[in-house]
Short mmCIF file of N, CA, C and O in Angstrom, two decimals:
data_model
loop_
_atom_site.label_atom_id
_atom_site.label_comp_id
_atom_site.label_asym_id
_atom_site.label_seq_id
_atom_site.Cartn_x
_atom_site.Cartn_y
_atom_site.Cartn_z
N UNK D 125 24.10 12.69 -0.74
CA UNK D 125 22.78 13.01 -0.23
C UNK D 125 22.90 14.31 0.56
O UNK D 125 23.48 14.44 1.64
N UNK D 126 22.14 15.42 -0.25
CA UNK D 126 22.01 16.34 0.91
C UNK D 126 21.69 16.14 2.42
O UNK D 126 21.23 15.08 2.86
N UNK D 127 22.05 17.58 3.44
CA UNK D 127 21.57 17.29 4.52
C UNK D 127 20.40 17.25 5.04
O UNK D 127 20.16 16.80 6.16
N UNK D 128 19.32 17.87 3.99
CA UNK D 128 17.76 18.06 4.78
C UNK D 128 16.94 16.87 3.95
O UNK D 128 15.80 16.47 4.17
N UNK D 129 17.79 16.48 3.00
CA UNK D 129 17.41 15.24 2.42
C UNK D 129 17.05 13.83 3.64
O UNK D 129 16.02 13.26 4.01
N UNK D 130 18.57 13.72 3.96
CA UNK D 130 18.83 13.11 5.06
C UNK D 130 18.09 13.41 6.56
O UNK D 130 17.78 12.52 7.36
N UNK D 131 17.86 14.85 6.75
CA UNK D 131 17.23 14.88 8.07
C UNK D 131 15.78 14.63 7.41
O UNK D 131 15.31 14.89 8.52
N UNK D 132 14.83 14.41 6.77
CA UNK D 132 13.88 14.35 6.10
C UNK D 132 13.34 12.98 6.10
O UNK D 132 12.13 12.78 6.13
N UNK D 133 14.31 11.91 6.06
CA UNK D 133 14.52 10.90 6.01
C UNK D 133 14.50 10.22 7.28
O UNK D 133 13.93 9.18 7.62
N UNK D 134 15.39 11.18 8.03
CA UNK D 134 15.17 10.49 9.71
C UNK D 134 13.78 10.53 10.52
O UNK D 134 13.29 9.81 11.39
N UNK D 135 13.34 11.73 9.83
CA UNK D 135 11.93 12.23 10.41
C UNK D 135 11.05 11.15 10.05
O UNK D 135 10.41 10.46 10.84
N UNK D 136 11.08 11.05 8.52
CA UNK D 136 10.07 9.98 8.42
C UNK D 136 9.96 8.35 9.25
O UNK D 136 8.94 7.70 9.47
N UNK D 137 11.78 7.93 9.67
CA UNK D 137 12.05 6.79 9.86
C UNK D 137 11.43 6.79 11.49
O UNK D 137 10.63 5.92 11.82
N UNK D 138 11.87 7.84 12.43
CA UNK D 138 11.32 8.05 13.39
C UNK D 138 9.96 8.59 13.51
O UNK D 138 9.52 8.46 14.65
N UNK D 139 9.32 9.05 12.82
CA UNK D 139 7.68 8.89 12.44
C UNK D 139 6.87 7.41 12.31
O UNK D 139 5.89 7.15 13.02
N UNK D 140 7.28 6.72 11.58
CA UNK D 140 7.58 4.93 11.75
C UNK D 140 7.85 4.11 12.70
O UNK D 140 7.23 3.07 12.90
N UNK D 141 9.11 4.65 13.54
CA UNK D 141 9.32 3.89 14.62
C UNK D 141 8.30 4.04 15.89
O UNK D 141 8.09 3.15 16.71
N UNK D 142 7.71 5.29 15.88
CA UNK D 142 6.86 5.69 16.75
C UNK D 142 5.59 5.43 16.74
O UNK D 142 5.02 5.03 17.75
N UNK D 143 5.10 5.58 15.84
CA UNK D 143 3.65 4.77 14.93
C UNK D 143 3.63 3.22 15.34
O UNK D 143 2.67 2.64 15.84
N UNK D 144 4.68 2.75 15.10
CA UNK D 144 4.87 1.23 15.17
C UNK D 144 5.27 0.76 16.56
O UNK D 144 5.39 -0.45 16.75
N UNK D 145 5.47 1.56 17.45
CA UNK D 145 5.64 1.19 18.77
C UNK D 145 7.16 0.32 18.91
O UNK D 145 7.49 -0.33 19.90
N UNK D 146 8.00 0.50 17.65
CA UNK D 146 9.65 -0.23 17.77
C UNK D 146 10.20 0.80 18.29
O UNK D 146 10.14 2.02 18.13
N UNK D 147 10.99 -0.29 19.25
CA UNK D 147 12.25 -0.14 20.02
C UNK D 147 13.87 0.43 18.59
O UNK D 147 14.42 -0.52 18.02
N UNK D 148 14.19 1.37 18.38
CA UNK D 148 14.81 1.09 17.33
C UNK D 148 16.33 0.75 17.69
O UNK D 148 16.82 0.34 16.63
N UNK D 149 17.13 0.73 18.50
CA UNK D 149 17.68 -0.45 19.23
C UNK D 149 17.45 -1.22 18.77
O UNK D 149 18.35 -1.41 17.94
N UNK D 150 16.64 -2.05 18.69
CA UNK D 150 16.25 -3.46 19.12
C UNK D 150 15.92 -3.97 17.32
O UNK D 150 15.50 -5.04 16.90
N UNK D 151 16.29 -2.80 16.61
CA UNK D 151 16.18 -3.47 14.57
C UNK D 151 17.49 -3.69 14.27
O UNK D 151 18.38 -2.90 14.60
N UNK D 152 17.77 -5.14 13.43
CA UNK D 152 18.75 -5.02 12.90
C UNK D 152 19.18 -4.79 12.27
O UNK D 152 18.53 -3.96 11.63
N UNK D 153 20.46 -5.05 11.69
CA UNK D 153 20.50 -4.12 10.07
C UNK D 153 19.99 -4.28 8.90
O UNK D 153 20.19 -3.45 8.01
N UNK D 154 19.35 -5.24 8.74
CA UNK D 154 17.99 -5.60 7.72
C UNK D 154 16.75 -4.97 8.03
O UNK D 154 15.88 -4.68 7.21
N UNK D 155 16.71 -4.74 9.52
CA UNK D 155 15.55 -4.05 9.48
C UNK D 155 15.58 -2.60 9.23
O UNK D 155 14.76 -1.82 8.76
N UNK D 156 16.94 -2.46 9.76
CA UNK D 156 17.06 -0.61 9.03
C UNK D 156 17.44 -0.40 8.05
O UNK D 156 17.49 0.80 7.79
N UNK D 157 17.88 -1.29 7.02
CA UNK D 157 17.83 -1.32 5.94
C UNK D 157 16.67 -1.23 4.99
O UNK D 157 16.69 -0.76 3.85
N UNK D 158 15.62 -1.76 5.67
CA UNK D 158 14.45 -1.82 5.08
C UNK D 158 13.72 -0.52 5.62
O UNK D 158 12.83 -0.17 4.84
N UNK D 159 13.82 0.16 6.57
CA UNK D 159 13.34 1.67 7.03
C UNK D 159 14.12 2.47 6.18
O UNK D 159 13.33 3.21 5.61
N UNK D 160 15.40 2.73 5.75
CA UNK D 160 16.07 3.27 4.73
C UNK D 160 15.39 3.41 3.10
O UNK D 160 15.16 4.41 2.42
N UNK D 161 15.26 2.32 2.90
CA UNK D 161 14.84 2.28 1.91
C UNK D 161 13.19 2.33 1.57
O UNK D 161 12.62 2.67 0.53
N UNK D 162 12.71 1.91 2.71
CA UNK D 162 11.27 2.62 2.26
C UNK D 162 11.42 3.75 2.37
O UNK D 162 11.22 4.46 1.38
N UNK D 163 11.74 4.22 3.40
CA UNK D 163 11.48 6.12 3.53
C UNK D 163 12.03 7.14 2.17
O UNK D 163 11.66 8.26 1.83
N UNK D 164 13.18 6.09 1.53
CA UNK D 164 13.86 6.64 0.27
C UNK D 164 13.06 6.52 -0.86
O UNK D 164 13.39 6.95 -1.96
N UNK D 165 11.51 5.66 -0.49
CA UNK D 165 10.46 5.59 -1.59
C UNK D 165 9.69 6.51 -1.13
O UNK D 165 9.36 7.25 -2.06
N UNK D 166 9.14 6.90 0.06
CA UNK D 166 8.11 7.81 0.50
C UNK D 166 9.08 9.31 0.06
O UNK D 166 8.60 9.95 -0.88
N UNK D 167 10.30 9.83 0.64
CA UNK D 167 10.99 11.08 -0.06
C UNK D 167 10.81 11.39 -1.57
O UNK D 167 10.87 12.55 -1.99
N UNK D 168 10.59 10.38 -2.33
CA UNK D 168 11.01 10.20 -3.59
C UNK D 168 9.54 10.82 -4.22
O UNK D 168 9.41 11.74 -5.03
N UNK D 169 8.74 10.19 -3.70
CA UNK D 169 7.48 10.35 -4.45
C UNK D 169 7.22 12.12 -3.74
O UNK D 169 6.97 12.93 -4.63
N UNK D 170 7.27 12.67 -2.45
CA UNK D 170 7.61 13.63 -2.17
C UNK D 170 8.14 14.93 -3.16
O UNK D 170 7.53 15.95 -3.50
N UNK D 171 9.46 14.48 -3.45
CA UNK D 171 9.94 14.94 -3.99
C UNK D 171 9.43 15.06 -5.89
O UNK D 171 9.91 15.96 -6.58
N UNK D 172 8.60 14.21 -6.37
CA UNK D 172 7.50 14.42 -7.32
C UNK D 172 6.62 15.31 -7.44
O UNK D 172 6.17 15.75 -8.50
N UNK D 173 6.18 15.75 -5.77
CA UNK D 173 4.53 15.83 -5.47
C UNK D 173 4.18 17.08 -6.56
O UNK D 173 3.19 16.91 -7.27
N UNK D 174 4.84 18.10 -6.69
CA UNK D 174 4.27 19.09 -7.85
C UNK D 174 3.86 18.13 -9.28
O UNK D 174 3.01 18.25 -10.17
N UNK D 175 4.57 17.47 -9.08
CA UNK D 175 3.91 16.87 -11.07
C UNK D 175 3.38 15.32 -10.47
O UNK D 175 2.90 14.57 -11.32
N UNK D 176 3.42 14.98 -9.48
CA UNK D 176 2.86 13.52 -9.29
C UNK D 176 1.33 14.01 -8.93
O UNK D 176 0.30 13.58 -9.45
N UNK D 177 1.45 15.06 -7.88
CA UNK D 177 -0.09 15.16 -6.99
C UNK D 177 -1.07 15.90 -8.01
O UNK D 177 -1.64 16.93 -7.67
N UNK D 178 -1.19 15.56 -8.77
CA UNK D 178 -2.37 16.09 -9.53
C UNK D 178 -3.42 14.80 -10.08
O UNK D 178 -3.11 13.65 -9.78
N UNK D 179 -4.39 14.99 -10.70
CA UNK D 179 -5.21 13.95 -11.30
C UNK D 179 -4.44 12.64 -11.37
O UNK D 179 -4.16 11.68 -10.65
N UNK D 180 -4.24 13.16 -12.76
CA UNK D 180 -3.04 12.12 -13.71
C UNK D 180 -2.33 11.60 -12.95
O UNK D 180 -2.19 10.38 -12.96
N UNK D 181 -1.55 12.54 -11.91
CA UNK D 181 -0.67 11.40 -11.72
C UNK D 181 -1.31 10.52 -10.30
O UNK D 181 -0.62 9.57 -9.95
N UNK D 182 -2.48 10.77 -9.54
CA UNK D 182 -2.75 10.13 -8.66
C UNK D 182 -3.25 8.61 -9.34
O UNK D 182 -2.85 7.51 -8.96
N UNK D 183 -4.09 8.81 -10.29
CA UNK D 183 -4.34 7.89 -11.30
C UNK D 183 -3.32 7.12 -11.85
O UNK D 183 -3.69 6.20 -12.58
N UNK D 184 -1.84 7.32 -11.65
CA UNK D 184 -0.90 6.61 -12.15
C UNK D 184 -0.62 6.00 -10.86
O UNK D 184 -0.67 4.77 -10.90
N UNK D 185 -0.32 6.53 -9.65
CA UNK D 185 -0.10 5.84 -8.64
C UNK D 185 -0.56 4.92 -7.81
O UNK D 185 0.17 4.20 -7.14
N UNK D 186 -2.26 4.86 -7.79
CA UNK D 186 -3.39 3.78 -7.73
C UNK D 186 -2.76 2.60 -8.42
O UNK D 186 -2.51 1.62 -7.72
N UNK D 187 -2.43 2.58 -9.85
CA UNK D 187 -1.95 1.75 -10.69
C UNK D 187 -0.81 1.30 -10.32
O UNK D 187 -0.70 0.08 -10.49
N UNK D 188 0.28 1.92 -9.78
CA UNK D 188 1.82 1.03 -9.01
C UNK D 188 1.64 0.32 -7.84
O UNK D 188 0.82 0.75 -7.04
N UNK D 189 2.31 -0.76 -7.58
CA UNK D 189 2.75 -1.15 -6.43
C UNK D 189 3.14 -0.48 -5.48
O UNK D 189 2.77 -0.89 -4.38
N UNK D 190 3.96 0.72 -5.51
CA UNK D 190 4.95 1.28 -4.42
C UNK D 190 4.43 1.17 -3.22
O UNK D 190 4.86 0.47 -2.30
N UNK D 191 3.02 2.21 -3.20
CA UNK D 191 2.74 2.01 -2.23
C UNK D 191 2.28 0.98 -1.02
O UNK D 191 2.48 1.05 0.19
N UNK D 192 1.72 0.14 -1.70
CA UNK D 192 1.67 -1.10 -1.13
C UNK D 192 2.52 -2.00 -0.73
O UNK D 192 2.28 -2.81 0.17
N UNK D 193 3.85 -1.89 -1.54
CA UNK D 193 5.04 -2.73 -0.99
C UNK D 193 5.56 -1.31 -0.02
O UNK D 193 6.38 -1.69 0.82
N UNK D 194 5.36 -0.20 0.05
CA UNK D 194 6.23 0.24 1.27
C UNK D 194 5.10 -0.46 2.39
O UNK D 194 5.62 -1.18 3.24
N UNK D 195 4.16 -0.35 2.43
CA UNK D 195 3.49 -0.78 3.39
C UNK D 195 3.89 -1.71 4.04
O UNK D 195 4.23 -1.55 5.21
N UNK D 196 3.97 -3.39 3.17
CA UNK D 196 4.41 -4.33 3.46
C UNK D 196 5.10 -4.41 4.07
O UNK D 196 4.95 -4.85 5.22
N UNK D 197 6.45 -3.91 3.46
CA UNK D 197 8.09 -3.49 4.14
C UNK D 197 7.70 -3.06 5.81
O UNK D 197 7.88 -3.94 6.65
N UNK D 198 7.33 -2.11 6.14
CA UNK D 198 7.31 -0.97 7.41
C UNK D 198 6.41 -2.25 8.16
O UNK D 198 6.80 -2.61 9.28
N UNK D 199 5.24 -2.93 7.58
CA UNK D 199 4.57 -3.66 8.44
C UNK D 199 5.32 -5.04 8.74
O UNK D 199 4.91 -5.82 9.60
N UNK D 200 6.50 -5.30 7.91
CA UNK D 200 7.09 -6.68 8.19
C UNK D 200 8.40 -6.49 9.46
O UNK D 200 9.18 -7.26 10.02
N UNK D 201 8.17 -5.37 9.49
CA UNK D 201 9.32 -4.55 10.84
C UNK D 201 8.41 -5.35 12.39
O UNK D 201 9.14 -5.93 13.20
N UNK D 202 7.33 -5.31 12.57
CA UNK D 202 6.47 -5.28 13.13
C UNK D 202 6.60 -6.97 13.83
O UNK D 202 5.94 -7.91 13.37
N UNK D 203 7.65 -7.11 15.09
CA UNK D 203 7.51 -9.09 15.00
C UNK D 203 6.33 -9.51 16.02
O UNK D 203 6.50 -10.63 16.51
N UNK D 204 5.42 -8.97 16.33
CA UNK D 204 4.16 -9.48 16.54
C UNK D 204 3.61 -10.67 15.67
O UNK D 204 2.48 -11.11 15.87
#
């Protein structure tokens, strides 16, 4: 993994932690496992955006899950 890949990644995870009002201390390794790996779905589609962000492909993405299970994921962080 590149490095701005990776700092890219932290940004988003700490964009999350801050939004969400977590202590990130206080996640365990399932829970940063699960910040890992969503943020590795939010980079990803990112990393599409020239051929994803157009019509077509917004119209394809309405149609996937992703987004909705990252949601899930980031909101199941949340032990309220």
């Amino acid at each position: 993994m590149s490095s701005q890949v990776a700092d890219a990644g932290l940004a988003v995870i700490g964009a999350w932690i801050t939004l969400l009002k977590l202590d990130k201390t206080k996640l365990d390794a399932s829970q940063q496992l699960v910040l890992e790996f969503a943020s590795s779905g939010i980079l990803g589609l990112f990393g599409k955006a020239s051929s994803i962000f157009t019509t077509q492909g917004i119209e394809s993405i309405k149609r996937l899950t992703l987004p909705e299970t990252i949601s899930h994921l980031i909101n199941s962080l949340d032990g309220e």
